[in-house]
mmCIF file of C-alpha atoms in Angstrom:
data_model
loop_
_atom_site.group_PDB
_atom_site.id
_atom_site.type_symbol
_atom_site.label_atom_id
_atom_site.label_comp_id
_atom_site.label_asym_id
_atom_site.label_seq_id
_atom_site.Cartn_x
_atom_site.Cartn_y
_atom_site.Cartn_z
ATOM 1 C CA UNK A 183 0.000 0.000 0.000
ATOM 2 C CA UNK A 184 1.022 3.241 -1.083
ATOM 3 C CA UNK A 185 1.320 5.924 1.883
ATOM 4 C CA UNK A 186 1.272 9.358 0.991
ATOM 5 C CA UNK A 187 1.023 12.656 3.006
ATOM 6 C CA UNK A 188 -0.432 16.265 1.853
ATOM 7 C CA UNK A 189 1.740 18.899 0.899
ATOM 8 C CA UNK A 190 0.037 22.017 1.899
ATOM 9 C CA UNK A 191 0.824 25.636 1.221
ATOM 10 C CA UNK A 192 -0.474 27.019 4.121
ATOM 11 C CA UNK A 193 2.592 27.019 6.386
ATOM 12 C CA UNK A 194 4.909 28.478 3.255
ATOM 13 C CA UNK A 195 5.655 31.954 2.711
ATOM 14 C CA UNK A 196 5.305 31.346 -1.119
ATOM 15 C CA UNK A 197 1.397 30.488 -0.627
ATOM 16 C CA UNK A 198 0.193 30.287 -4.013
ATOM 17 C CA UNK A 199 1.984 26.793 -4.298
ATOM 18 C CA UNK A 200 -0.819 24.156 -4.597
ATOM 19 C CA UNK A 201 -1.272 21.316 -2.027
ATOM 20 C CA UNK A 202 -0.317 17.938 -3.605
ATOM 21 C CA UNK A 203 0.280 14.160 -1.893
ATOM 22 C CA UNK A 204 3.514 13.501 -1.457
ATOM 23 C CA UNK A 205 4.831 9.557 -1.224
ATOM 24 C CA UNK A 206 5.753 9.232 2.704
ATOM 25 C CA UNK A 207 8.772 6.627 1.545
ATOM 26 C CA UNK A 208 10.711 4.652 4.261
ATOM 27 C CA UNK A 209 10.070 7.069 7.317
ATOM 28 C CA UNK A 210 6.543 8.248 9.584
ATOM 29 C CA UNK A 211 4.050 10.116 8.808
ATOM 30 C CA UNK A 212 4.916 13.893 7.593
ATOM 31 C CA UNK A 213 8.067 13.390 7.745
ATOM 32 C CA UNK A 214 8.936 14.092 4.031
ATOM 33 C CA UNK A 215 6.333 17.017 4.466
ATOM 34 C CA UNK A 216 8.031 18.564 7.285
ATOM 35 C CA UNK A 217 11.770 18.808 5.111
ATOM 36 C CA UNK A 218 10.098 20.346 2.135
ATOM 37 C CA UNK A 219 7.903 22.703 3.865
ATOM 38 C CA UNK A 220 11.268 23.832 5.693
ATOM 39 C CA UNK A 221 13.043 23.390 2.343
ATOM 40 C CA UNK A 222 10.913 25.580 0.478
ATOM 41 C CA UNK A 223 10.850 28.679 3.175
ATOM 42 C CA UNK A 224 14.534 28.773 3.312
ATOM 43 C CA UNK A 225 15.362 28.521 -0.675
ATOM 44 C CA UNK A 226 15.130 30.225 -3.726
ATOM 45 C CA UNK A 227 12.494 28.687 -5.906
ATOM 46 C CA UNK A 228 13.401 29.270 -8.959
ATOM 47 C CA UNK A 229 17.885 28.723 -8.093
ATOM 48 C CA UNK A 230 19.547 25.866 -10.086
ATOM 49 C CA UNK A 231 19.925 24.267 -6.886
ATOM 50 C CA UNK A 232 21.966 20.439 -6.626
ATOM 51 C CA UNK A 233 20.350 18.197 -4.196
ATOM 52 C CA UNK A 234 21.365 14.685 -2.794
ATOM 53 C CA UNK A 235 19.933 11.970 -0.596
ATOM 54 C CA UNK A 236 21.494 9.777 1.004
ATOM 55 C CA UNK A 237 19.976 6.761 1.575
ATOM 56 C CA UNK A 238 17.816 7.212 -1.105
ATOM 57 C CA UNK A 239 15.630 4.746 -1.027
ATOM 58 C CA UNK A 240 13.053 4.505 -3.943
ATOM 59 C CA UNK A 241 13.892 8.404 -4.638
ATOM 60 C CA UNK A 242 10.230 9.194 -2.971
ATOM 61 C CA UNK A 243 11.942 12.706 -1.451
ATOM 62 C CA UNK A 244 13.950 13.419 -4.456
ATOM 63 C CA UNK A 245 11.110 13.572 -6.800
ATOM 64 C CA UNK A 246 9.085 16.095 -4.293
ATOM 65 C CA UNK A 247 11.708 17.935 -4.146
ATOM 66 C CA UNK A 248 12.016 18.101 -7.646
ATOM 67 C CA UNK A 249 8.517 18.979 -8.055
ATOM 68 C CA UNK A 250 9.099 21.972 -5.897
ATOM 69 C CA UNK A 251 12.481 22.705 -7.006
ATOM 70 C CA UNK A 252 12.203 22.260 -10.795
ATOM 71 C CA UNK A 253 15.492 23.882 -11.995
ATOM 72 C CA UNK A 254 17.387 21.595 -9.320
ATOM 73 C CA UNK A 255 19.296 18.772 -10.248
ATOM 74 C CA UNK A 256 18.592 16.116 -8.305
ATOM 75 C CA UNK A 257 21.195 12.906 -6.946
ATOM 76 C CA UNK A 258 20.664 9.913 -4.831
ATOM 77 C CA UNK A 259 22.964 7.492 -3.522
ATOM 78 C CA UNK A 260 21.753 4.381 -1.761
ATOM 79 C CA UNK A 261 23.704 0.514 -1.453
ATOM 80 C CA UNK A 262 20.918 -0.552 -3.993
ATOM 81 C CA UNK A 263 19.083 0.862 -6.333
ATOM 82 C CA UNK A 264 15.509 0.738 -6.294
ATOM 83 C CA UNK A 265 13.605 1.259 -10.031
ATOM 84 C CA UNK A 266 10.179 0.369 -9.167
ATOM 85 C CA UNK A 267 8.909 3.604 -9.657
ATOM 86 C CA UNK A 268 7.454 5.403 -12.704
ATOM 87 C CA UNK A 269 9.936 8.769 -12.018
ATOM 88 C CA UNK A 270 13.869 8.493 -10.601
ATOM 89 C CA UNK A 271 16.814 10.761 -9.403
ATOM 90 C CA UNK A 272 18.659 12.652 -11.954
ATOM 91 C CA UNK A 273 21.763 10.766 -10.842
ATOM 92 C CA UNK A 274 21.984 7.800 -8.969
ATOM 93 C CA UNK A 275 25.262 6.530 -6.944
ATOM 94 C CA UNK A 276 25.721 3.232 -5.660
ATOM 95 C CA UNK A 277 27.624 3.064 -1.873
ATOM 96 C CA UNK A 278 27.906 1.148 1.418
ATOM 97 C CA UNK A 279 27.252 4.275 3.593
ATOM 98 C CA UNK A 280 28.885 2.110 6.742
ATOM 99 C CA UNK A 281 32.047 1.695 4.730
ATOM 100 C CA UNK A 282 32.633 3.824 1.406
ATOM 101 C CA UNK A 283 33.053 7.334 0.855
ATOM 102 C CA UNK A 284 31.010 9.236 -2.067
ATOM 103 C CA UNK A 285 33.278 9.611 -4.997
ATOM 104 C CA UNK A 286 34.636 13.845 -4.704
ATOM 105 C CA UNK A 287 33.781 13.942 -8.705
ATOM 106 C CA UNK A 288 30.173 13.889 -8.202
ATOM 107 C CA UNK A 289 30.565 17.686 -6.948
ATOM 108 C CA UNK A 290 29.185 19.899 -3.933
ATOM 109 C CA UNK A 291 25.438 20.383 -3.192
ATOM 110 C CA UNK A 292 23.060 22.777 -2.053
ATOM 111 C CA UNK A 293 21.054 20.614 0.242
ATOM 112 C CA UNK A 294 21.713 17.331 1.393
ATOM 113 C CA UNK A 295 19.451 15.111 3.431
ATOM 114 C CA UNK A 296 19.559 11.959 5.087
ATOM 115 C CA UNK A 297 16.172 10.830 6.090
ATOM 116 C CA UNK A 298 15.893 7.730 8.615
ATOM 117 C CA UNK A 299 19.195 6.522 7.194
ATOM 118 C CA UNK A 300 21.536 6.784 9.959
ATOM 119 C CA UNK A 301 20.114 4.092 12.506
ATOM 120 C CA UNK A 302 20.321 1.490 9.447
ATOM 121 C CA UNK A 303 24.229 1.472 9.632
ATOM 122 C CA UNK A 304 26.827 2.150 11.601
ATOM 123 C CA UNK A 305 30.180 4.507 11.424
ATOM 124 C CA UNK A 306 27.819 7.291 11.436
ATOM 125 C CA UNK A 307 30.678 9.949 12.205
ATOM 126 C CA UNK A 308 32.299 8.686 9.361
ATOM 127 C CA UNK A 309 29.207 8.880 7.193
ATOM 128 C CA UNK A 310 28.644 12.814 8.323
ATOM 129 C CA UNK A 311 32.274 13.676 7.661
ATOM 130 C CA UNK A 312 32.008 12.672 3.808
ATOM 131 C CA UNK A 313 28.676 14.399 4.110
ATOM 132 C CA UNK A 314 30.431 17.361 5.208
ATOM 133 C CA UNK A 315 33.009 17.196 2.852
ATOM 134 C CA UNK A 316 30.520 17.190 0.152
ATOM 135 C CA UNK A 317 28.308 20.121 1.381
ATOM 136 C CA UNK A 318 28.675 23.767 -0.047
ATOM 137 C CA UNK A 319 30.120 25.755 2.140
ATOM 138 C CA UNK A 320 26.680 28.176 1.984
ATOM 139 C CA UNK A 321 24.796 24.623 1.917
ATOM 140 C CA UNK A 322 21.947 22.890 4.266
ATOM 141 C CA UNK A 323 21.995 19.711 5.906
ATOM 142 C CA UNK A 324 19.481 17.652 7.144
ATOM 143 C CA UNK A 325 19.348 14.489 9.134
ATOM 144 C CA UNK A 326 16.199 12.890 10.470
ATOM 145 C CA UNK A 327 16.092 10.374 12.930
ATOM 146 C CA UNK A 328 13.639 8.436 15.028
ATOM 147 C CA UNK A 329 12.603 10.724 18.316
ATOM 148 C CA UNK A 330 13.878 8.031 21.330
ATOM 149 C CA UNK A 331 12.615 10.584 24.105
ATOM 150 C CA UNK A 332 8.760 10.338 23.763
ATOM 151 C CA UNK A 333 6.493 8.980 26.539
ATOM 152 C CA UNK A 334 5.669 5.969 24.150
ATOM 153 C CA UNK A 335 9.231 5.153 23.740
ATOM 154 C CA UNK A 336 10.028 5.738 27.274
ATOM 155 C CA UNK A 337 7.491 3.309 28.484
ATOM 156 C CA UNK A 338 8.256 1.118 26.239
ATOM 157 C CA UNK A 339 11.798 1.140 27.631
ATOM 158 C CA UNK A 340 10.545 0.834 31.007
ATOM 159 C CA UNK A 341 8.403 -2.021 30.814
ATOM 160 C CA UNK A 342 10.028 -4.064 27.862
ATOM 161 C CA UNK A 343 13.724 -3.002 27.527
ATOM 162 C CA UNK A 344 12.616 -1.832 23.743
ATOM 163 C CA UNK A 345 12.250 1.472 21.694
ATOM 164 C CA UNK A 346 9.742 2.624 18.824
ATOM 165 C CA UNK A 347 8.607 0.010 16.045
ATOM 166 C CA UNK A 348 12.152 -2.099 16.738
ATOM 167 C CA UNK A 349 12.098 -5.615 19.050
ATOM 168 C CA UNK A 350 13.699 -5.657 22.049
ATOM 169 C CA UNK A 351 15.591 -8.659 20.570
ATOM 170 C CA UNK A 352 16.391 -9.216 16.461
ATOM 171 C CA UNK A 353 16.927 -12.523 14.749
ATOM 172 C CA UNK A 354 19.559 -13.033 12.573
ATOM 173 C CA UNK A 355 17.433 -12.064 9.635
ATOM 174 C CA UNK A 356 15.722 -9.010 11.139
ATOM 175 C CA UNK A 357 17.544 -5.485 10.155
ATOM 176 C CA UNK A 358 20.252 -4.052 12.177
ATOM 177 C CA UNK A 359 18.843 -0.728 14.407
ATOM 178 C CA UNK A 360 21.552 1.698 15.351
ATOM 179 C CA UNK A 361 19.900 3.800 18.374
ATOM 180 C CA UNK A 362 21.394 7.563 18.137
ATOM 181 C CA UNK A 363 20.083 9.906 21.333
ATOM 182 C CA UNK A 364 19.432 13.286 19.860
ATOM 183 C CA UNK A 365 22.477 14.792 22.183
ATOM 184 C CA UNK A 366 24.745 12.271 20.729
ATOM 185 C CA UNK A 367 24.304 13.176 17.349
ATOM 186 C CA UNK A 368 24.294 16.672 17.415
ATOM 187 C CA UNK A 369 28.190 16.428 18.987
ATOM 188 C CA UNK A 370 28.919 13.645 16.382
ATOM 189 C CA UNK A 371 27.432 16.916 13.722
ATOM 190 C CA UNK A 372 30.042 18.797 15.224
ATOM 191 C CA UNK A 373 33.152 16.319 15.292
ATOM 192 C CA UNK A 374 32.464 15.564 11.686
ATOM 193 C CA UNK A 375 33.007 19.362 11.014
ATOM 194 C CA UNK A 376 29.013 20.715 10.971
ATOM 195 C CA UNK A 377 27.452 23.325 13.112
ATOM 196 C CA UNK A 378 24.089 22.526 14.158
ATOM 197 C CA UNK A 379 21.380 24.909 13.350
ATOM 198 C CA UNK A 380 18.136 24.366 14.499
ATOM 199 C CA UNK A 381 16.343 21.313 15.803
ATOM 200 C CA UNK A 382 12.378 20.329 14.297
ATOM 201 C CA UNK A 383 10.277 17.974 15.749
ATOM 202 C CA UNK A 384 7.763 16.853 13.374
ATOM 203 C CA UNK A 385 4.099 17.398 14.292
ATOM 204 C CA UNK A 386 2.726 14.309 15.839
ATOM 205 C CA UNK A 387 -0.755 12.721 14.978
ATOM 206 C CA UNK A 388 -3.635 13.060 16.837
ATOM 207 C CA UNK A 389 -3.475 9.870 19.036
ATOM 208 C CA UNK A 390 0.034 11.022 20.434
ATOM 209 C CA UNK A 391 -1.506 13.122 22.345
ATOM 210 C CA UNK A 392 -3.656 10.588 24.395
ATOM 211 C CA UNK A 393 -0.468 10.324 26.075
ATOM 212 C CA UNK A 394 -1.117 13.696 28.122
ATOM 213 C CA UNK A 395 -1.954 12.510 31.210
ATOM 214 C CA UNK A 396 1.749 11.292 31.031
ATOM 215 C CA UNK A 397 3.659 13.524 29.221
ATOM 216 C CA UNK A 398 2.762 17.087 31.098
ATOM 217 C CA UNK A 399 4.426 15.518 34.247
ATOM 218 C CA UNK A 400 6.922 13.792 32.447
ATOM 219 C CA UNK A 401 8.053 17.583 31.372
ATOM 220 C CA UNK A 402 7.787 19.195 34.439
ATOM 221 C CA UNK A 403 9.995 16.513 35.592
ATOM 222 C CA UNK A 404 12.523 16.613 32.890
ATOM 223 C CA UNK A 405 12.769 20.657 33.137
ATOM 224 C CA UNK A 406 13.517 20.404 36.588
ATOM 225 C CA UNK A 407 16.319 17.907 36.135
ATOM 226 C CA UNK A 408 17.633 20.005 33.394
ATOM 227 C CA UNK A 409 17.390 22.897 35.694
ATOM 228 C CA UNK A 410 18.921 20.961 38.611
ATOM 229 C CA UNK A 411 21.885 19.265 36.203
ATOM 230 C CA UNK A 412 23.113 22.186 34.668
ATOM 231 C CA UNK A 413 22.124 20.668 31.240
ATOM 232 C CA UNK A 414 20.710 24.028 30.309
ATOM 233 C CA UNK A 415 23.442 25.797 31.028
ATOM 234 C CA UNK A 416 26.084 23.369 28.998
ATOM 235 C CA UNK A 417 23.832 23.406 26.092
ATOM 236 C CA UNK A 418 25.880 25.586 23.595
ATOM 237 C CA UNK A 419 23.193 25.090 21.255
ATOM 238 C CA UNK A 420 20.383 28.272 20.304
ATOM 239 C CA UNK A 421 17.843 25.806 20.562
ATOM 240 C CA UNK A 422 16.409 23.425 23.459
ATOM 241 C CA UNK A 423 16.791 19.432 23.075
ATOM 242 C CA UNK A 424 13.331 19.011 25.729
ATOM 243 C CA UNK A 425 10.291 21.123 24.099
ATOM 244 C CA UNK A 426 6.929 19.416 25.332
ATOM 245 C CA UNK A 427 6.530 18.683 22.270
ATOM 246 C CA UNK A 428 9.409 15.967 21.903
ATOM 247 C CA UNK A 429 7.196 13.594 24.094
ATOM 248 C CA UNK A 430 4.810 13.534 21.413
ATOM 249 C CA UNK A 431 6.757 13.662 18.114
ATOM 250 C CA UNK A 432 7.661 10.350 17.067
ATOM 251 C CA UNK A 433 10.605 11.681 14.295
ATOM 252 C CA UNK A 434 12.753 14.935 14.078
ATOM 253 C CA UNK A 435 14.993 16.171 11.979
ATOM 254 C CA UNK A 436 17.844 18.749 12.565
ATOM 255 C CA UNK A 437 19.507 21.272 10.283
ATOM 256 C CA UNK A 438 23.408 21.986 10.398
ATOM 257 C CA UNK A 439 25.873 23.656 7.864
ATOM 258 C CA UNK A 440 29.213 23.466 7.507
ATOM 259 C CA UNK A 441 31.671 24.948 9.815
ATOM 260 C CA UNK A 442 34.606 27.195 8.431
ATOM 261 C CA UNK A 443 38.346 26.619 8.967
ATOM 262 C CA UNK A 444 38.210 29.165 11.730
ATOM 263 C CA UNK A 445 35.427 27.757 13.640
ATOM 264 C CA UNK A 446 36.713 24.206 13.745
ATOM 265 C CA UNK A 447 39.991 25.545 14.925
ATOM 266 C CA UNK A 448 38.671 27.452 17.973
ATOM 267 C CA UNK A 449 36.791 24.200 18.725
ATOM 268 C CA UNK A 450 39.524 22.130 18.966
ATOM 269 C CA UNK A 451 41.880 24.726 21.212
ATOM 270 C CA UNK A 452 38.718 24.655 23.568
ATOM 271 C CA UNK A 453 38.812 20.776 23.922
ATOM 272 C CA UNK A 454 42.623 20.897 24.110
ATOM 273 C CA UNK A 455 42.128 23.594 27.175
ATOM 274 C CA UNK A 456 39.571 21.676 28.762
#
């Protein structure tokens, strides 16, 4: 079955696009939605824009983003390709994200995006560094990754020793699940040579928020440990990792760039005065 999502202009500042259904691909609901809405409020329209994905997948995102982007060129790069669909990526590369590097000919991009890619393999420092490397220095990137800090997922924890839509044990023939907390990512962002920008939890569905009578204390809680910690005053980031809404939101996705020479430098003479 074919799940799809709606595309609406509402949210945009370019309002006059139409709302269309967008193919929801290998990742929850609005997802997809969620990176194009933020895609098209923070790019030029009508630029010659070069965008890659990575996993691709069945090149679900690609073509959206084509759709909204028409000018763009368009690459994805997956371990397999996948031609079962009517439309496909301008370019397609084949890789082993855990173990290759993307070939330096294929140029620099605009926008990059890895969508529910990075708990499928592992090296995922590795993985962001050739990202990074292949990133215009004025470029966007975005990763997305399942939300591990929702009530669901904490109670899930609690009572079966499991996360999200994954077993608490796997088979041999059952997928391999790489769990990434959002706090550990962001600072493996930063080692591979990105700056974090901004951090978007996608809006949850309705029925998340029959978890109310559980999450509203759950927050007051965490706020106060946060307080208590001092988490809020090491987070160096402009944004906060514990909005109420990240006990609802069962995916997020964050946005980073790329650092400059300067910036990594004064990084690394912190940690080496530390």
């Amino acid at each position: 079955m074919l799940h799809t999502d709606l595309f609406r202009p509402d949210n945009l500042k370019d309002a006059s696009k139409p709302a269309f259904q967008i193919e929801r691909g290998n990742t929850c609901a609005g997802v997809n939605a969620a990176i194009l809405e933020y895609l098209v409020n923070n790019l030029p329209g009508s630029g010659q824009l070069r965008f890659l994905d990575v996993p691709c997948g069945d090149g679900s995102f690609l073509l959206s983003a084509k759709r909204l982007f028409p000018l763009s060129e368009v690459v994805g790069a997956d371990i397999e390709p996948q031609t079962n669909k009517p439309g496909k990526p301008d370019k397609f590369c084949k890789f082993d994200a855990a173990r290759q590097r993307l070939p330096e000919n294929i140029g620099k991009f605009d926008v990059i995006t890895s969508i529910s890619g990075i708990m499928e393999f592992g090296n995922t420092q590795f993985f962001l560094s050739n990202l990074c490397d292949l990133l215009k220095d004025s470029g966007i990137l975005i990763i997305s990754n399942d939300n591990l800090i929702s009530v669901r997922d904490r109670l899930l924890y609690l009572l079966f020793g499991r996360t999200g839509q994954y077993p608490g044990i796997a088979s041999r023939n059952n997928p391999t699940w790489k769990p990434i907390p959002i706090a550990a990512l962001l600072r493996l962002a930063i080692e591979a040579g990105l700056e974090p920008v901004n951090l978007f939890f996608v809006l949850p569905g309705r029925s998340e928020f029959l978890w109310s009578p559980l999450a509203i204390p759950v927050y007051c809680i965490q706020m106060i440990y946060d307080k208590l910690s001092g988490f809020d005053a090491r987070n160096e980031f402009g944004f906060r990792l514990h909005p109420l809404i990240s006990l609802y939101s069962r995916h997020y996705f964050i946005t980073c760039r790329k650092r400059t020479i300067t910036e990594i430098g004064e990084n690394r003479s912190g940690s080496n005065a530390k």
